[in-house]
PDB file of C-alpha atoms in Angstrom:
ATOM      1  CA  UNK A   1      41.491  87.708 239.667  1.00 68.00           C
ATOM      2  CA  UNK A   2      44.501  90.373 240.273  1.00 72.00           C
ATOM      3  CA  UNK A   3      44.064  91.042 236.682  1.00 82.00           C
ATOM      4  CA  UNK A   4      40.461  92.625 237.358  1.00 84.00           C
ATOM      5  CA  UNK A   5      41.543  94.020 240.530  1.00 86.00           C
ATOM      6  CA  UNK A   6      44.416  96.054 238.726  1.00 80.00           C
ATOM      7  CA  UNK A   7      42.425  96.885 235.849  1.00 84.00           C
ATOM      8  CA  UNK A   8      39.652  98.353 237.800  1.00 85.00           C
ATOM      9  CA  UNK A   9      41.962 100.439 240.005  1.00 84.00           C
ATOM     10  CA  UNK A  10      43.481 101.788 236.388  1.00 79.00           C
ATOM     11  CA  UNK A  11      40.348 102.570 235.026  1.00 84.00           C
ATOM     12  CA  UNK A  12      39.161 103.957 238.439  1.00 85.00           C
ATOM     13  CA  UNK A  13      41.988 106.328 238.573  1.00 80.00           C
ATOM     14  CA  UNK A  14      41.912 107.476 234.904  1.00 81.00           C
ATOM     15  CA  UNK A  15      38.289 108.203 235.061  1.00 84.00           C
ATOM     16  CA  UNK A  16      38.983 110.170 238.426  1.00 83.00           C
ATOM     17  CA  UNK A  17      41.244 112.317 236.745  1.00 80.00           C
ATOM     18  CA  UNK A  18      38.937 113.031 234.161  1.00 80.00           C
ATOM     19  CA  UNK A  19      36.307 114.165 237.041  1.00 82.00           C
ATOM     20  CA  UNK A  20      39.089 116.216 239.252  1.00 81.00           C
ATOM     21  CA  UNK A  21      41.195 117.835 235.851  1.00 78.00           C
ATOM     22  CA  UNK A  22      44.275 116.140 236.423  1.00 78.00           C
ATOM     23  CA  UNK A  23      44.744 114.145 233.345  1.00 77.00           C
ATOM     24  CA  UNK A  24      48.083 115.664 232.622  1.00 82.00           C
ATOM     25  CA  UNK A  25      49.349 114.033 235.943  1.00 79.00           C
ATOM     26  CA  UNK A  26      47.921 110.331 234.824  1.00 75.00           C
ATOM     27  CA  UNK A  27      49.400 111.277 231.344  1.00 77.00           C
ATOM     28  CA  UNK A  28      53.179 111.943 233.261  1.00 80.00           C
ATOM     29  CA  UNK A  29      52.745 109.247 235.653  1.00 78.00           C
ATOM     30  CA  UNK A  30      52.071 106.567 232.904  1.00 77.00           C
ATOM     31  CA  UNK A  31      55.391 107.912 230.937  1.00 80.00           C
ATOM     32  CA  UNK A  32      57.422 108.029 233.861  1.00 82.00           C
ATOM     33  CA  UNK A  33      56.270 104.948 235.250  1.00 78.00           C
ATOM     34  CA  UNK A  34      56.953 102.944 231.969  1.00 80.00           C
ATOM     35  CA  UNK A  35      60.901 104.474 231.904  1.00 80.00           C
ATOM     36  CA  UNK A  36      61.297 103.423 235.475  1.00 78.00           C
ATOM     37  CA  UNK A  37      59.995 100.005 234.935  1.00 79.00           C
ATOM     38  CA  UNK A  38      62.701  99.697 231.909  1.00 84.00           C
ATOM     39  CA  UNK A  39      65.093 100.835 234.142  1.00 79.00           C
ATOM     40  CA  UNK A  40      64.062  98.533 236.695  1.00 74.00           C
ATOM     41  CA  UNK A  41      63.815  95.538 234.424  1.00 79.00           C
ATOM     42  CA  UNK A  42      67.624  96.468 232.868  1.00 81.00           C
ATOM     43  CA  UNK A  43      68.909  96.116 236.923  1.00 74.00           C
ATOM     44  CA  UNK A  44      67.167  93.205 237.627  1.00 73.00           C
ATOM     45  CA  UNK A  45      68.315  91.493 234.430  1.00 80.00           C
ATOM     46  CA  UNK A  46      71.749  92.029 235.151  1.00 77.00           C
ATOM     47  CA  UNK A  47      71.501  90.974 238.786  1.00 71.00           C
ATOM     48  CA  UNK A  48      69.030  88.046 238.225  1.00 74.00           C
ATOM     49  CA  UNK A  49      71.802  86.959 235.034  1.00 79.00           C
ATOM     50  CA  UNK A  50      75.106  87.124 237.714  1.00 76.00           C
ATOM     51  CA  UNK A  51      73.659  85.238 240.445  1.00 73.00           C
ATOM     52  CA  UNK A  52      72.119  82.648 238.049  1.00 75.00           C
ATOM     53  CA  UNK A  53      75.718  82.189 236.673  1.00 80.00           C
ATOM     54  CA  UNK A  54      76.864  81.764 240.118  1.00 78.00           C
ATOM     55  CA  UNK A  55      74.350  79.336 240.888  1.00 74.00           C
ATOM     56  CA  UNK A  56      74.981  77.379 237.610  1.00 79.00           C
ATOM     57  CA  UNK A  57      79.168  77.376 238.752  1.00 84.00           C
ATOM     58  CA  UNK A  58      77.980  76.006 242.291  1.00 77.00           C
ATOM     59  CA  UNK A  59      75.862  73.258 240.224  1.00 77.00           C
ATOM     60  CA  UNK A  60      78.531  72.084 237.995  1.00 85.00           C
ATOM     61  CA  UNK A  61      81.107  72.095 240.364  1.00 86.00           C
ATOM     62  CA  UNK A  62      79.569  69.745 242.724  1.00 82.00           C
ATOM     63  CA  UNK A  63      78.895  72.547 245.671  1.00 81.00           C
ATOM     64  CA  UNK A  64      75.291  72.043 245.661  1.00 74.00           C
ATOM     65  CA  UNK A  65      75.650  68.456 245.572  1.00 75.00           C
ATOM     66  CA  UNK A  66      77.725  68.454 248.441  1.00 82.00           C
ATOM     67  CA  UNK A  67      75.551  71.198 250.645  1.00 79.00           C
ATOM     68  CA  UNK A  68      72.616  68.858 249.686  1.00 75.00           C
ATOM     69  CA  UNK A  69      73.878  65.787 251.438  1.00 79.00           C
ATOM     70  CA  UNK A  70      74.553  68.261 253.805  1.00 82.00           C
ATOM     71  CA  UNK A  71      71.042  69.047 254.177  1.00 81.00           C
ATOM     72  CA  UNK A  72      69.678  65.227 253.988  1.00 80.00           C
ATOM     73  CA  UNK A  73      69.303  65.044 257.643  1.00 83.00           C
ATOM     74  CA  UNK A  74      67.667  68.120 257.825  1.00 82.00           C
ATOM     75  CA  UNK A  75      65.400  66.967 255.169  1.00 81.00           C
ATOM     76  CA  UNK A  76      64.671  63.762 256.774  1.00 82.00           C
ATOM     77  CA  UNK A  77      63.378  65.465 259.831  1.00 80.00           C
ATOM     78  CA  UNK A  78      61.250  67.961 258.302  1.00 81.00           C
ATOM     79  CA  UNK A  79      59.544  65.685 255.649  1.00 82.00           C
ATOM     80  CA  UNK A  80      59.413  62.277 257.202  1.00 76.00           C
ATOM     81  CA  UNK A  81      57.509  60.468 254.340  1.00 76.00           C
ATOM     82  CA  UNK A  82      59.954  61.048 251.758  1.00 80.00           C
ATOM     83  CA  UNK A  83      62.242  58.118 250.651  1.00 82.00           C
ATOM     84  CA  UNK A  84      65.291  58.498 251.402  1.00 77.00           C
ATOM     85  CA  UNK A  85      66.963  58.470 247.930  1.00 77.00           C
ATOM     86  CA  UNK A  86      63.789  59.750 246.079  1.00 80.00           C
ATOM     87  CA  UNK A  87      64.591  62.462 243.716  1.00 80.00           C
ATOM     88  CA  UNK A  88      62.097  64.602 245.314  1.00 84.00           C
ATOM     89  CA  UNK A  89      65.227  65.246 247.805  1.00 82.00           C
ATOM     90  CA  UNK A  90      67.356  66.952 245.256  1.00 81.00           C
ATOM     91  CA  UNK A  91      64.538  69.332 244.393  1.00 84.00           C
ATOM     92  CA  UNK A  92      64.128  70.335 247.722  1.00 86.00           C
ATOM     93  CA  UNK A  93      67.910  70.976 248.370  1.00 85.00           C
ATOM     94  CA  UNK A  94      67.774  72.915 245.589  1.00 83.00           C
ATOM     95  CA  UNK A  95      64.809  74.979 245.897  1.00 85.00           C
ATOM     96  CA  UNK A  96      65.541  75.623 249.631  1.00 85.00           C
ATOM     97  CA  UNK A  97      68.984  76.424 248.839  1.00 82.00           C
ATOM     98  CA  UNK A  98      68.150  78.900 246.220  1.00 81.00           C
ATOM     99  CA  UNK A  99      65.922  80.689 248.695  1.00 82.00           C
ATOM    100  CA  UNK A 100      68.563  80.648 251.450  1.00 82.00           C
ATOM    101  CA  UNK A 101      70.732  82.463 248.897  1.00 77.00           C
ATOM    102  CA  UNK A 102      67.661  85.493 247.940  1.00 75.00           C
ATOM    103  CA  UNK A 103      66.962  83.471 244.631  1.00 74.00           C
ATOM    104  CA  UNK A 104      63.370  83.204 244.557  1.00 73.00           C
ATOM    105  CA  UNK A 105      62.829  83.017 240.829  1.00 72.00           C
ATOM    106  CA  UNK A 106      65.581  80.506 240.436  1.00 74.00           C
ATOM    107  CA  UNK A 107      64.047  78.497 243.203  1.00 79.00           C
ATOM    108  CA  UNK A 108      60.616  78.179 241.491  1.00 82.00           C
ATOM    109  CA  UNK A 109      61.284  75.732 238.855  1.00 83.00           C
ATOM    110  CA  UNK A 110      62.807  72.758 241.174  1.00 83.00           C
ATOM    111  CA  UNK A 111      60.040  74.013 243.904  1.00 86.00           C
ATOM    112  CA  UNK A 112      57.437  72.870 241.202  1.00 87.00           C
ATOM    113  CA  UNK A 113      59.241  69.761 240.566  1.00 89.00           C
ATOM    114  CA  UNK A 114      59.251  69.029 243.955  1.00 87.00           C
ATOM    115  CA  UNK A 115      55.546  68.731 243.934  1.00 89.00           C
ATOM    116  CA  UNK A 116      54.771  67.299 241.190  1.00 89.00           C
ATOM    117  CA  UNK A 117      57.081  64.528 243.136  1.00 88.00           C
ATOM    118  CA  UNK A 118      55.283  64.709 246.446  1.00 87.00           C
ATOM    119  CA  UNK A 119      51.969  64.380 244.615  1.00 88.00           C
ATOM    120  CA  UNK A 120      53.107  61.422 242.997  1.00 85.00           C
ATOM    121  CA  UNK A 121      53.781  60.067 246.176  1.00 83.00           C
ATOM    122  CA  UNK A 122      50.639  61.458 248.023  1.00 80.00           C
ATOM    123  CA  UNK A 123      48.729  58.704 249.714  1.00 76.00           C
ATOM    124  CA  UNK A 124      45.654  60.991 250.574  1.00 71.00           C
ATOM    125  CA  UNK A 125      43.086  61.579 248.194  1.00 71.00           C
ATOM    126  CA  UNK A 126      44.971  63.762 245.227  1.00 72.00           C
ATOM    127  CA  UNK A 127      42.757  66.609 246.166  1.00 76.00           C
ATOM    128  CA  UNK A 128      44.365  66.722 249.821  1.00 80.00           C
ATOM    129  CA  UNK A 129      47.800  67.973 250.266  1.00 80.00           C
ATOM    130  CA  UNK A 130      50.310  65.459 252.439  1.00 82.00           C
ATOM    131  CA  UNK A 131      51.980  66.392 255.309  1.00 83.00           C
ATOM    132  CA  UNK A 132      55.250  66.934 253.404  1.00 84.00           C
ATOM    133  CA  UNK A 133      53.511  69.389 250.602  1.00 86.00           C
ATOM    134  CA  UNK A 134      52.093  71.700 253.675  1.00 85.00           C
ATOM    135  CA  UNK A 135      55.319  71.438 255.223  1.00 87.00           C
ATOM    136  CA  UNK A 136      57.228  72.608 252.255  1.00 87.00           C
ATOM    137  CA  UNK A 137      54.768  75.243 251.213  1.00 87.00           C
ATOM    138  CA  UNK A 138      55.484  76.743 254.717  1.00 87.00           C
ATOM    139  CA  UNK A 139      59.206  76.252 254.275  1.00 85.00           C
ATOM    140  CA  UNK A 140      58.623  78.371 251.339  1.00 84.00           C
ATOM    141  CA  UNK A 141      56.671  81.138 252.211  1.00 83.00           C
ATOM    142  CA  UNK A 142      58.599  81.438 255.389  1.00 83.00           C
ATOM    143  CA  UNK A 143      62.164  81.595 253.386  1.00 79.00           C
ATOM    144  CA  UNK A 144      65.446  81.832 255.364  1.00 79.00           C
ATOM    145  CA  UNK A 145      67.449  84.218 253.336  1.00 80.00           C
ATOM    146  CA  UNK A 146      70.926  85.068 254.368  1.00 79.00           C
ATOM    147  CA  UNK A 147      71.140  87.404 250.754  1.00 77.00           C
ATOM    148  CA  UNK A 148      68.070  89.245 249.955  1.00 78.00           C
ATOM    149  CA  UNK A 149      69.408  89.575 246.253  1.00 74.00           C
ATOM    150  CA  UNK A 150      65.874  91.389 244.934  1.00 73.00           C
ATOM    151  CA  UNK A 151      65.483  93.913 247.693  1.00 79.00           C
ATOM    152  CA  UNK A 152      69.345  94.999 247.528  1.00 79.00           C
ATOM    153  CA  UNK A 153      69.023  95.597 243.619  1.00 76.00           C
ATOM    154  CA  UNK A 154      65.872  97.675 243.918  1.00 76.00           C
ATOM    155  CA  UNK A 155      67.221  99.922 246.999  1.00 82.00           C
ATOM    156  CA  UNK A 156      70.513 100.172 244.850  1.00 79.00           C
ATOM    157  CA  UNK A 157      68.206 101.383 241.527  1.00 75.00           C
ATOM    158  CA  UNK A 158      65.864 103.635 243.744  1.00 78.00           C
ATOM    159  CA  UNK A 159      69.294 105.231 245.097  1.00 81.00           C
ATOM    160  CA  UNK A 160      69.398 104.058 248.666  1.00 82.00           C
ATOM    161  CA  UNK A 161      72.331 105.696 250.774  1.00 83.00           C
ATOM    162  CA  UNK A 162      73.350 102.338 252.053  1.00 85.00           C
ATOM    163  CA  UNK A 163      71.543  99.158 250.632  1.00 82.00           C
ATOM    164  CA  UNK A 164      73.134  96.778 252.721  1.00 82.00           C
ATOM    165  CA  UNK A 165      71.685  98.138 255.509  1.00 87.00           C
ATOM    166  CA  UNK A 166      68.687  95.285 255.398  1.00 84.00           C
ATOM    167  CA  UNK A 167      70.872  92.412 255.646  1.00 84.00           C
ATOM    168  CA  UNK A 168      70.891  91.407 259.255  1.00 88.00           C
ATOM    169  CA  UNK A 169      67.069  92.900 259.594  1.00 88.00           C
ATOM    170  CA  UNK A 170      66.182  90.634 257.328  1.00 86.00           C
ATOM    171  CA  UNK A 171      68.052  87.605 258.321  1.00 88.00           C
ATOM    172  CA  UNK A 172      66.608  87.669 261.799  1.00 91.00           C
ATOM    173  CA  UNK A 173      63.092  88.041 260.310  1.00 89.00           C
ATOM    174  CA  UNK A 174      63.277  85.165 258.128  1.00 86.00           C
ATOM    175  CA  UNK A 175      65.008  83.599 260.867  1.00 88.00           C
ATOM    176  CA  UNK A 176      62.308  83.849 263.095  1.00 91.00           C
ATOM    177  CA  UNK A 177      59.476  83.375 260.198  1.00 89.00           C
ATOM    178  CA  UNK A 178      61.378  79.759 258.812  1.00 87.00           C
ATOM    179  CA  UNK A 179      62.126  78.559 263.013  1.00 90.00           C
ATOM    180  CA  UNK A 180      58.420  79.499 263.570  1.00 90.00           C
ATOM    181  CA  UNK A 181      57.133  77.609 260.410  1.00 87.00           C
ATOM    182  CA  UNK A 182      59.684  74.644 260.784  1.00 85.00           C
ATOM    183  CA  UNK A 183      58.039  74.232 264.974  1.00 88.00           C
ATOM    184  CA  UNK A 184      54.300  74.437 263.276  1.00 86.00           C
ATOM    185  CA  UNK A 185      54.593  72.038 261.359  1.00 82.00           C
ATOM    186  CA  UNK A 186      56.868  69.323 263.326  1.00 81.00           C
ATOM    187  CA  UNK A 187      53.766  70.022 265.783  1.00 84.00           C
ATOM    188  CA  UNK A 188      51.176  69.953 263.191  1.00 79.00           C
ATOM    189  CA  UNK A 189      52.824  66.513 261.351  1.00 72.00           C
ATOM    190  CA  UNK A 190      53.140  64.734 265.275  1.00 73.00           C
ATOM    191  CA  UNK A 191      49.485  65.424 265.745  1.00 68.00           C
ATOM    192  CA  UNK A 192      48.314  63.890 262.360  1.00 61.00           C
ATOM    193  CA  UNK A 193      50.632  61.241 263.281  1.00 55.00           C
ATOM    194  CA  UNK A 194      48.636  60.818 266.799  1.00 52.00           C
ATOM    195  CA  UNK A 195      45.485  61.058 265.455  1.00 55.00           C
ATOM    196  CA  UNK A 196      46.239  58.382 262.504  1.00 51.00           C
ATOM    197  CA  UNK A 197      46.212  61.063 259.433  1.00 52.00           C
ATOM    198  CA  UNK A 198      48.840  61.292 256.976  1.00 51.00           C
TER     199      UNK A 198
END
């Protein structure tokens, strides 16, 4: 659907340029956009490589495992239907920690594996998501971020004078959205439990 939407917008813009006599502006925009996209990709590649390296170091040093153990009580509160020593808990921890450190692209594989494991544990009809799956989705969408790495890299790329100025507003905004999401999920799960729904 998005492919059709973007293709339609591009085609409409090109046709409009022919009718208004601005074809040169479209050509210039395409060339500048392509150059800017390559430059941004190179910047993001460096940023992603560096933070992926940090994440790998944290994993092999045992830091992620220690943080995961600290998170277990929090996970038990949020995901009450999941077995305590199931592998899904490790995937959940990795995903949440990667999101907290602003590494959304690094969180995706762990998030997909977590959903896959939760689907295996899903006692509902397989086309209906369980409470744990819905909670996990809300947690990912709200996504508390202490270090919004991607946004910092974009601001640096576009020569922001103070790219780090968004840190505090980002922490406040994502903190509020995550807390709201957690409270909503806890209330919804409690209501489902009282009505006998899983």
